[in-house]
Amino acid sequence: VQKSAVSDTLYWTALSQISRRDTGTAIATLRNYRRQYPGEKMMYASLLNECEALIELGDKATAAKVVQEALNDANPERARAEWLSTRLGAAQ
C-alpha cells in the first residue's frame, strides 16, 4: 500500500507541475516515476503526459520517441497515443 501511495504521489506531483507550467521539472518527475516504479498503473499515462509536455516545449523529436513507447496494445490509452503520434507526424 505504501509503495502505491508514494508512486501515486510522484505521478500527481508531475501533473501539478504541468498545471503550474513548470514543464521541465514535470518531465523529470514523470521520468523519475517510471524509473522508480516501472510497470505501475499510470506508466502509459506518464508517457503520454511527458509527450504532451515535450510538444509544449517544442521538442517534437523527443516527443516522437516517447510516444512510440506508448504505442503498445497494453496501453489503455492507445487511442490517445495514436492521436499524438499522428499529430507529431503532421508537425514534422
mmCIF file of N, CA, C and O in Angstrom:
data_model
loop_
_atom_site.group_PDB
_atom_site.id
_atom_site.type_symbol
_atom_site.label_atom_id
_atom_site.label_comp_id
_atom_site.label_asym_id
_atom_site.label_seq_id
_atom_site.Cartn_x
_atom_site.Cartn_y
_atom_site.Cartn_z
ATOM 1 N N VAL A 1 0.827 -1.192 0.000
ATOM 2 C CA VAL A 1 0.000 0.000 0.000
ATOM 3 C C VAL A 1 0.869 1.252 0.000
ATOM 4 O O VAL A 1 0.610 2.198 -0.721
ATOM 5 N N GLN A 2 1.925 1.240 0.810
ATOM 6 C CA GLN A 2 2.783 2.422 0.900
ATOM 7 C C GLN A 2 3.470 2.700 -0.432
ATOM 8 O O GLN A 2 3.534 3.846 -0.867
ATOM 9 N N LYS A 3 3.951 1.647 -1.107
ATOM 10 C CA LYS A 3 4.607 1.828 -2.402
ATOM 11 C C LYS A 3 3.647 2.476 -3.396
ATOM 12 O O LYS A 3 4.015 3.394 -4.118
ATOM 13 N N SER A 4 2.415 2.008 -3.415
ATOM 14 C CA SER A 4 1.420 2.560 -4.327
ATOM 15 C C SER A 4 1.136 4.022 -4.011
ATOM 16 O O SER A 4 1.010 4.850 -4.918
ATOM 17 N N ALA A 5 1.050 4.351 -2.741
ATOM 18 C CA ALA A 5 0.777 5.740 -2.346
ATOM 19 C C ALA A 5 1.917 6.656 -2.754
ATOM 20 O O ALA A 5 1.689 7.771 -3.233
ATOM 21 N N VAL A 6 3.148 6.184 -2.594
ATOM 22 C CA VAL A 6 4.305 7.006 -2.962
ATOM 23 C C VAL A 6 4.367 7.183 -4.480
ATOM 24 O O VAL A 6 4.598 8.288 -4.975
ATOM 25 N N SER A 7 4.115 6.124 -5.216
ATOM 26 C CA SER A 7 4.162 6.237 -6.678
ATOM 27 C C SER A 7 3.049 7.155 -7.177
ATOM 28 O O SER A 7 3.271 7.981 -8.059
ATOM 29 N N ASP A 8 1.856 7.020 -6.604
ATOM 30 C CA ASP A 8 0.750 7.904 -6.985
ATOM 31 C C ASP A 8 1.090 9.362 -6.689
ATOM 32 O O ASP A 8 0.802 10.253 -7.495
ATOM 33 N N THR A 9 1.701 9.600 -5.556
ATOM 34 C CA THR A 9 2.084 10.961 -5.168
ATOM 35 C C THR A 9 3.066 11.548 -6.174
ATOM 36 O O THR A 9 2.939 12.711 -6.576
ATOM 37 N N LEU A 10 4.038 10.752 -6.594
ATOM 38 C CA LEU A 10 5.021 11.238 -7.561
ATOM 39 C C LEU A 10 4.347 11.571 -8.894
ATOM 40 O O LEU A 10 4.608 12.624 -9.487
ATOM 41 N N TYR A 11 3.448 10.702 -9.342
ATOM 42 C CA TYR A 11 2.737 10.941 -10.603
ATOM 43 C C TYR A 11 1.907 12.225 -10.515
ATOM 44 O O TYR A 11 1.968 13.081 -11.400
ATOM 45 N N TRP A 12 1.128 12.369 -9.443
ATOM 46 C CA TRP A 12 0.267 13.542 -9.308
ATOM 47 C C TRP A 12 1.074 14.811 -9.062
ATOM 48 O O TRP A 12 0.636 15.900 -9.437
ATOM 49 N N THR A 13 2.244 14.684 -8.493
ATOM 50 C CA THR A 13 3.137 15.841 -8.361
ATOM 51 C C THR A 13 3.516 16.350 -9.744
ATOM 52 O O THR A 13 3.517 17.559 -9.996
ATOM 53 N N ALA A 14 3.815 15.429 -10.650
ATOM 54 C CA ALA A 14 4.163 15.821 -12.020
ATOM 55 C C ALA A 14 3.002 16.549 -12.695
ATOM 56 O O ALA A 14 3.206 17.562 -13.372
ATOM 57 N N LEU A 15 1.783 16.054 -12.496
ATOM 58 C CA LEU A 15 0.633 16.727 -13.102
ATOM 59 C C LEU A 15 0.424 18.115 -12.509
ATOM 60 O O LEU A 15 0.061 19.053 -13.223
ATOM 61 N N SER A 16 0.695 18.239 -11.238
ATOM 62 C CA SER A 16 0.617 19.556 -10.595
ATOM 63 C C SER A 16 1.658 20.499 -11.192
ATOM 64 O O SER A 16 1.385 21.675 -11.447
ATOM 65 N N GLN A 17 2.845 19.979 -11.426
ATOM 66 C CA GLN A 17 3.904 20.793 -12.036
ATOM 67 C C GLN A 17 3.501 21.231 -13.442
ATOM 68 O O GLN A 17 3.756 22.374 -13.838
ATOM 69 N N ILE A 18 2.873 20.345 -14.184
ATOM 70 C CA ILE A 18 2.397 20.703 -15.524
ATOM 71 C C ILE A 18 1.365 21.819 -15.424
ATOM 72 O O ILE A 18 1.413 22.786 -16.186
ATOM 73 N N SER A 19 0.447 21.695 -14.483
ATOM 74 C CA SER A 19 -0.599 22.712 -14.357
ATOM 75 C C SER A 19 -0.032 24.071 -13.945
ATOM 76 O O SER A 19 -0.606 25.102 -14.270
ATOM 77 N N ARG A 20 1.115 24.058 -13.262
ATOM 78 C CA ARG A 20 1.777 25.308 -12.878
ATOM 79 C C ARG A 20 2.743 25.797 -13.960
ATOM 80 O O ARG A 20 3.456 26.765 -13.773
ATOM 81 N N ARG A 21 2.751 25.082 -15.090
ATOM 82 C CA ARG A 21 3.612 25.393 -16.233
ATOM 83 C C ARG A 21 5.090 25.257 -15.891
ATOM 84 O O ARG A 21 5.945 25.928 -16.464
ATOM 85 N N ASP A 22 5.397 24.368 -14.966
ATOM 86 C CA ASP A 22 6.775 24.019 -14.622
ATOM 87 C C ASP A 22 7.113 22.756 -15.413
ATOM 88 O O ASP A 22 7.353 21.686 -14.864
ATOM 89 N N THR A 23 7.099 22.921 -16.725
ATOM 90 C CA THR A 23 7.122 21.794 -17.655
ATOM 91 C C THR A 23 8.397 20.969 -17.578
ATOM 92 O O THR A 23 8.337 19.739 -17.555
ATOM 93 N N GLY A 24 9.540 21.615 -17.526
ATOM 94 C CA GLY A 24 10.803 20.874 -17.466
ATOM 95 C C GLY A 24 10.895 20.006 -16.225
ATOM 96 O O GLY A 24 11.320 18.843 -16.289
ATOM 97 N N THR A 25 10.489 20.547 -15.098
ATOM 98 C CA THR A 25 10.502 19.786 -13.849
ATOM 99 C C THR A 25 9.500 18.637 -13.921
ATOM 100 O O THR A 25 9.783 17.528 -13.452
ATOM 101 N N ALA A 26 8.352 18.882 -14.528
ATOM 102 C CA ALA A 26 7.336 17.835 -14.659
ATOM 103 C C ALA A 26 7.865 16.671 -15.499
ATOM 104 O O ALA A 26 7.632 15.507 -15.162
ATOM 105 N N ILE A 27 8.575 16.976 -16.556
ATOM 106 C CA ILE A 27 9.145 15.914 -17.404
ATOM 107 C C ILE A 27 10.114 15.072 -16.587
ATOM 108 O O ILE A 27 10.074 13.839 -16.633
ATOM 109 N N ALA A 28 10.962 15.723 -15.815
ATOM 110 C CA ALA A 28 11.908 14.988 -14.966
ATOM 111 C C ALA A 28 11.169 14.134 -13.944
ATOM 112 O O ALA A 28 11.549 12.979 -13.693
ATOM 113 N N THR A 29 10.097 14.656 -13.376
ATOM 114 C CA THR A 29 9.323 13.908 -12.386
ATOM 115 C C THR A 29 8.653 12.697 -13.020
ATOM 116 O O THR A 29 8.639 11.605 -12.433
ATOM 117 N N LEU A 30 8.097 12.863 -14.217
ATOM 118 C CA LEU A 30 7.474 11.728 -14.911
ATOM 119 C C LEU A 30 8.503 10.653 -15.234
ATOM 120 O O LEU A 30 8.227 9.450 -15.090
ATOM 121 N N ARG A 31 9.690 11.050 -15.627
ATOM 122 C CA ARG A 31 10.754 10.070 -15.910
ATOM 123 C C ARG A 31 11.177 9.360 -14.624
ATOM 124 O O ARG A 31 11.416 8.146 -14.638
ATOM 125 N N ASN A 32 11.274 10.114 -13.539
ATOM 126 C CA ASN A 32 11.609 9.501 -12.248
ATOM 127 C C ASN A 32 10.533 8.504 -11.817
ATOM 128 O O ASN A 32 10.839 7.439 -11.278
ATOM 129 N N TYR A 33 9.293 8.874 -12.043
ATOM 130 C CA TYR A 33 8.175 7.972 -11.724
ATOM 131 C C TYR A 33 8.351 6.629 -12.430
ATOM 132 O O TYR A 33 8.272 5.572 -11.804
ATOM 133 N N ARG A 34 8.621 6.664 -13.720
ATOM 134 C CA ARG A 34 8.760 5.417 -14.482
ATOM 135 C C ARG A 34 10.019 4.652 -14.091
ATOM 136 O O ARG A 34 10.015 3.424 -14.073
ATOM 137 N N ARG A 35 11.082 5.370 -13.779
ATOM 138 C CA ARG A 35 12.327 4.705 -13.385
ATOM 139 C C ARG A 35 12.170 4.035 -12.016
ATOM 140 O O ARG A 35 12.585 2.896 -11.828
ATOM 141 N N GLN A 36 11.548 4.736 -11.083
ATOM 142 C CA GLN A 36 11.417 4.214 -9.730
ATOM 143 C C GLN A 36 10.295 3.190 -9.592
ATOM 144 O O GLN A 36 10.359 2.306 -8.734
ATOM 145 N N TYR A 37 9.266 3.307 -10.418
ATOM 146 C CA TYR A 37 8.097 2.440 -10.307
ATOM 147 C C TYR A 37 7.710 1.873 -11.675
ATOM 148 O O TYR A 37 6.636 2.163 -12.198
ATOM 149 N N PRO A 38 8.594 1.082 -12.273
ATOM 150 C CA PRO A 38 8.277 0.531 -13.592
ATOM 151 C C PRO A 38 7.053 -0.386 -13.509
ATOM 152 O O PRO A 38 6.879 -1.132 -12.545
ATOM 153 N N GLY A 39 6.205 -0.269 -14.489
ATOM 154 C CA GLY A 39 5.029 -1.127 -14.542
ATOM 155 C C GLY A 39 3.868 -0.678 -13.670
ATOM 156 O O GLY A 39 2.873 -1.385 -13.572
ATOM 157 N N GLU A 40 3.970 0.486 -13.047
ATOM 158 C CA GLU A 40 2.857 0.981 -12.230
ATOM 159 C C GLU A 40 1.670 1.335 -13.128
ATOM 160 O O GLU A 40 1.811 1.525 -14.332
ATOM 161 N N LYS A 41 0.514 1.477 -12.524
ATOM 162 C CA LYS A 41 -0.729 1.646 -13.274
ATOM 163 C C LYS A 41 -0.771 2.896 -14.152
ATOM 164 O O LYS A 41 -1.468 2.923 -15.149
ATOM 165 N N MET A 42 -0.021 3.926 -13.805
ATOM 166 C CA MET A 42 -0.051 5.163 -14.585
ATOM 167 C C MET A 42 1.154 5.302 -15.530
ATOM 168 O O MET A 42 1.423 6.380 -16.033
ATOM 169 N N MET A 43 1.852 4.196 -15.788
ATOM 170 C CA MET A 43 3.043 4.253 -16.627
ATOM 171 C C MET A 43 2.740 4.823 -18.014
ATOM 172 O O MET A 43 3.417 5.738 -18.486
ATOM 173 N N TYR A 44 1.711 4.290 -18.665
ATOM 174 C CA TYR A 44 1.401 4.766 -20.019
ATOM 175 C C TYR A 44 0.902 6.211 -19.996
ATOM 176 O O TYR A 44 1.267 7.005 -20.861
ATOM 177 N N ALA A 45 0.106 6.542 -19.012
ATOM 178 C CA ALA A 45 -0.359 7.926 -18.890
ATOM 179 C C ALA A 45 0.822 8.864 -18.677
ATOM 180 O O ALA A 45 0.849 9.973 -19.207
ATOM 181 N N SER A 46 1.826 8.409 -17.928
ATOM 182 C CA SER A 46 3.002 9.254 -17.708
ATOM 183 C C SER A 46 3.763 9.486 -19.009
ATOM 184 O O SER A 46 4.267 10.581 -19.252
ATOM 185 N N LEU A 47 3.830 8.475 -19.853
ATOM 186 C CA LEU A 47 4.475 8.644 -21.158
ATOM 187 C C LEU A 47 3.724 9.675 -22.002
ATOM 188 O O LEU A 47 4.337 10.546 -22.628
ATOM 189 N N LEU A 48 2.403 9.561 -22.020
ATOM 190 C CA LEU A 48 1.605 10.472 -22.843
ATOM 191 C C LEU A 48 1.655 11.896 -22.307
ATOM 192 O O LEU A 48 1.728 12.853 -23.089
ATOM 193 N N ASN A 49 1.641 12.042 -21.006
ATOM 194 C CA ASN A 49 1.758 13.384 -20.426
ATOM 195 C C ASN A 49 3.141 13.976 -20.696
ATOM 196 O O ASN A 49 3.264 15.170 -20.973
ATOM 197 N N GLU A 50 4.168 13.140 -20.640
ATOM 198 C CA GLU A 50 5.508 13.625 -20.986
ATOM 199 C C GLU A 50 5.560 14.044 -22.449
ATOM 200 O O GLU A 50 6.131 15.093 -22.789
ATOM 201 N N CYS A 51 4.956 13.265 -23.312
ATOM 202 C CA CYS A 51 4.925 13.596 -24.733
ATOM 203 C C CYS A 51 4.284 14.965 -24.948
ATOM 204 O O CYS A 51 4.832 15.810 -25.666
ATOM 205 N N GLU A 52 3.148 15.195 -24.315
ATOM 206 C CA GLU A 52 2.470 16.488 -24.470
ATOM 207 C C GLU A 52 3.300 17.632 -23.899
ATOM 208 O O GLU A 52 3.331 18.725 -24.473
ATOM 209 N N ALA A 53 3.991 17.383 -22.805
ATOM 210 C CA ALA A 53 4.850 18.412 -22.218
ATOM 211 C C ALA A 53 6.013 18.735 -23.151
ATOM 212 O O ALA A 53 6.386 19.904 -23.323
ATOM 213 N N LEU A 54 6.574 17.708 -23.769
ATOM 214 C CA LEU A 54 7.675 17.928 -24.720
ATOM 215 C C LEU A 54 7.197 18.709 -25.938
ATOM 216 O O LEU A 54 7.911 19.577 -26.447
ATOM 217 N N ILE A 55 6.002 18.422 -26.399
ATOM 218 C CA ILE A 55 5.424 19.181 -27.515
ATOM 219 C C ILE A 55 5.295 20.647 -27.116
ATOM 220 O O ILE A 55 5.634 21.544 -27.882
ATOM 221 N N GLU A 56 4.819 20.878 -25.891
ATOM 222 C CA GLU A 56 4.672 22.255 -25.407
ATOM 223 C C GLU A 56 6.016 22.984 -25.386
ATOM 224 O O GLU A 56 6.091 24.173 -25.682
ATOM 225 N N LEU A 57 7.084 22.250 -25.060
ATOM 226 C CA LEU A 57 8.423 22.853 -25.044
ATOM 227 C C LEU A 57 9.023 22.985 -26.445
ATOM 228 O O LEU A 57 10.065 23.588 -26.606
ATOM 229 N N GLY A 58 8.364 22.381 -27.436
ATOM 230 C CA GLY A 58 8.861 22.451 -28.801
ATOM 231 C C GLY A 58 9.843 21.349 -29.159
ATOM 232 O O GLY A 58 10.484 21.396 -30.199
ATOM 233 N N ASP A 59 9.969 20.341 -28.313
ATOM 234 C CA ASP A 59 10.896 19.229 -28.552
ATOM 235 C C ASP A 59 10.135 18.056 -29.171
ATOM 236 O O ASP A 59 9.885 17.038 -28.534
ATOM 237 N N LYS A 60 9.777 18.218 -30.413
ATOM 238 C CA LYS A 60 8.956 17.211 -31.095
ATOM 239 C C LYS A 60 9.710 15.923 -31.378
ATOM 240 O O LYS A 60 9.125 14.847 -31.405
ATOM 241 N N ALA A 61 11.027 16.009 -31.557
ATOM 242 C CA ALA A 61 11.816 14.802 -31.825
ATOM 243 C C ALA A 61 11.797 13.864 -30.620
ATOM 244 O O ALA A 61 11.561 12.655 -30.764
ATOM 245 N N THR A 62 12.005 14.406 -29.443
ATOM 246 C CA THR A 62 11.968 13.576 -28.233
ATOM 247 C C THR A 62 10.536 13.118 -27.961
ATOM 248 O O THR A 62 10.306 11.972 -27.550
ATOM 249 N N ALA A 63 9.566 13.981 -28.199
ATOM 250 C CA ALA A 63 8.161 13.615 -28.003
ATOM 251 C C ALA A 63 7.796 12.417 -28.886
ATOM 252 O O ALA A 63 7.081 11.511 -28.441
ATOM 253 N N ALA A 64 8.288 12.395 -30.122
ATOM 254 C CA ALA A 64 8.006 11.286 -31.030
ATOM 255 C C ALA A 64 8.588 9.978 -30.492
ATOM 256 O O ALA A 64 7.966 8.923 -30.605
ATOM 257 N N LYS A 65 9.763 10.045 -29.876
ATOM 258 C CA LYS A 65 10.367 8.841 -29.286
ATOM 259 C C LYS A 65 9.552 8.354 -28.093
ATOM 260 O O LYS A 65 9.337 7.156 -27.918
ATOM 261 N N VAL A 66 9.098 9.295 -27.279
ATOM 262 C CA VAL A 66 8.322 8.933 -26.091
ATOM 263 C C VAL A 66 6.990 8.311 -26.486
ATOM 264 O O VAL A 66 6.573 7.295 -25.924
ATOM 265 N N VAL A 67 6.325 8.893 -27.468
ATOM 266 C CA VAL A 67 5.017 8.355 -27.857
ATOM 267 C C VAL A 67 5.149 6.958 -28.454
ATOM 268 O O VAL A 67 4.237 6.140 -28.326
ATOM 269 N N GLN A 68 6.275 6.653 -29.058
ATOM 270 C CA GLN A 68 6.481 5.299 -29.596
ATOM 271 C C GLN A 68 6.437 4.248 -28.487
ATOM 272 O O GLN A 68 5.937 3.145 -28.697
ATOM 273 N N GLU A 69 6.942 4.604 -27.301
ATOM 274 C CA GLU A 69 6.874 3.688 -26.157
ATOM 275 C C GLU A 69 5.428 3.434 -25.738
ATOM 276 O O GLU A 69 5.110 2.367 -25.227
ATOM 277 N N ALA A 70 4.585 4.439 -25.941
ATOM 278 C CA ALA A 70 3.188 4.332 -25.523
ATOM 279 C C ALA A 70 2.321 3.611 -26.551
ATOM 280 O O ALA A 70 1.195 3.224 -26.246
ATOM 281 N N LEU A 71 2.822 3.428 -27.758
ATOM 282 C CA LEU A 71 2.058 2.719 -28.795
ATOM 283 C C LEU A 71 2.187 1.222 -28.549
ATOM 284 O O LEU A 71 2.931 0.513 -29.215
ATOM 285 N N ASN A 72 1.453 0.769 -27.564
ATOM 286 C CA ASN A 72 1.538 -0.604 -27.101
ATOM 287 C C ASN A 72 0.111 -1.093 -26.871
ATOM 288 O O ASN A 72 -0.713 -0.357 -26.332
ATOM 289 N N ASP A 73 -0.157 -2.330 -27.253
ATOM 290 C CA ASP A 73 -1.510 -2.863 -27.081
ATOM 291 C C ASP A 73 -1.945 -2.926 -25.619
ATOM 292 O O ASP A 73 -3.142 -2.920 -25.337
ATOM 293 N N ALA A 74 -0.991 -2.957 -24.697
ATOM 294 C CA ALA A 74 -1.321 -2.994 -23.267
ATOM 295 C C ALA A 74 -1.749 -1.627 -22.737
ATOM 296 O O ALA A 74 -2.263 -1.526 -21.631
ATOM 297 N N ASN A 75 -1.545 -0.595 -23.532
ATOM 298 C CA ASN A 75 -1.867 0.767 -23.110
ATOM 299 C C ASN A 75 -3.376 0.994 -23.195
ATOM 300 O O ASN A 75 -3.944 0.981 -24.290
ATOM 301 N N PRO A 76 -4.026 1.253 -22.062
ATOM 302 C CA PRO A 76 -5.469 1.511 -22.114
ATOM 303 C C PRO A 76 -5.804 2.827 -22.822
ATOM 304 O O PRO A 76 -6.953 3.047 -23.190
ATOM 305 N N GLU A 77 -4.797 3.667 -23.013
ATOM 306 C CA GLU A 77 -4.992 4.935 -23.719
ATOM 307 C C GLU A 77 -4.320 4.893 -25.097
ATOM 308 O O GLU A 77 -3.777 5.880 -25.567
ATOM 309 N N ARG A 78 -4.377 3.751 -25.724
ATOM 310 C CA ARG A 78 -3.740 3.568 -27.031
ATOM 311 C C ARG A 78 -4.258 4.591 -28.060
ATOM 312 O O ARG A 78 -3.489 5.120 -28.856
ATOM 313 N N ALA A 79 -5.545 4.883 -28.038
ATOM 314 C CA ALA A 79 -6.117 5.847 -28.990
ATOM 315 C C ALA A 79 -5.469 7.223 -28.805
ATOM 316 O O ALA A 79 -5.179 7.913 -29.789
ATOM 317 N N ARG A 80 -5.253 7.624 -27.565
ATOM 318 C CA ARG A 80 -4.585 8.902 -27.297
ATOM 319 C C ARG A 80 -3.156 8.880 -27.837
ATOM 320 O O ARG A 80 -2.682 9.863 -28.427
ATOM 321 N N ALA A 81 -2.468 7.757 -27.660
ATOM 322 C CA ALA A 81 -1.099 7.617 -28.165
ATOM 323 C C ALA A 81 -1.077 7.713 -29.695
ATOM 324 O O ALA A 81 -0.208 8.369 -30.271
ATOM 325 N N GLU A 82 -2.039 7.072 -30.334
ATOM 326 C CA GLU A 82 -2.107 7.123 -31.800
ATOM 327 C C GLU A 82 -2.399 8.542 -32.274
ATOM 328 O O GLU A 82 -1.822 9.004 -33.259
ATOM 329 N N TRP A 83 -3.283 9.240 -31.570
ATOM 330 C CA TRP A 83 -3.589 10.619 -31.935
ATOM 331 C C TRP A 83 -2.352 11.496 -31.798
ATOM 332 O O TRP A 83 -2.054 12.310 -32.692
ATOM 333 N N LEU A 84 -1.619 11.339 -30.694
ATOM 334 C CA LEU A 84 -0.389 12.129 -30.506
ATOM 335 C C LEU A 84 0.644 11.794 -31.577
ATOM 336 O O LEU A 84 1.334 12.666 -32.101
ATOM 337 N N SER A 85 0.761 10.514 -31.902
ATOM 338 C CA SER A 85 1.713 10.099 -32.935
ATOM 339 C C SER A 85 1.360 10.730 -34.284
ATOM 340 O O SER A 85 2.233 11.231 -34.998
ATOM 341 N N THR A 86 0.077 10.742 -34.608
ATOM 342 C CA THR A 86 -0.391 11.382 -35.841
ATOM 343 C C THR A 86 -0.116 12.876 -35.819
ATOM 344 O O THR A 86 0.360 13.451 -36.798
ATOM 345 N N ARG A 87 -0.391 13.484 -34.691
ATOM 346 C CA ARG A 87 -0.140 14.931 -34.518
ATOM 347 C C ARG A 87 1.334 15.257 -34.722
ATOM 348 O O ARG A 87 1.682 16.230 -35.373
ATOM 349 N N LEU A 88 2.203 14.423 -34.178
ATOM 350 C CA LEU A 88 3.641 14.648 -34.325
ATOM 351 C C LEU A 88 4.096 14.417 -35.755
ATOM 352 O O LEU A 88 4.934 15.136 -36.272
ATOM 353 N N GLY A 89 3.503 13.423 -36.423
ATOM 354 C CA GLY A 89 3.852 13.156 -37.810
ATOM 355 C C GLY A 89 3.452 14.295 -38.722
ATOM 356 O O GLY A 89 4.182 14.668 -39.638
ATOM 357 N N ALA A 90 2.316 14.908 -38.440
ATOM 358 C CA ALA A 90 1.845 16.043 -39.251
ATOM 359 C C ALA A 90 2.685 17.287 -39.012
ATOM 360 O O ALA A 90 2.820 18.122 -39.897
ATOM 361 N N ALA A 91 3.272 17.375 -37.827
ATOM 362 C CA ALA A 91 4.052 18.572 -37.484
ATOM 363 C C ALA A 91 5.463 18.523 -38.042
ATOM 364 O O ALA A 91 6.140 19.534 -38.088
ATOM 365 N N GLN A 92 5.897 17.355 -38.493
ATOM 366 C CA GLN A 92 7.291 17.236 -38.973
ATOM 367 C C GLN A 92 7.430 17.600 -40.411
ATOM 368 O O GLN A 92 6.618 17.724 -41.185
#
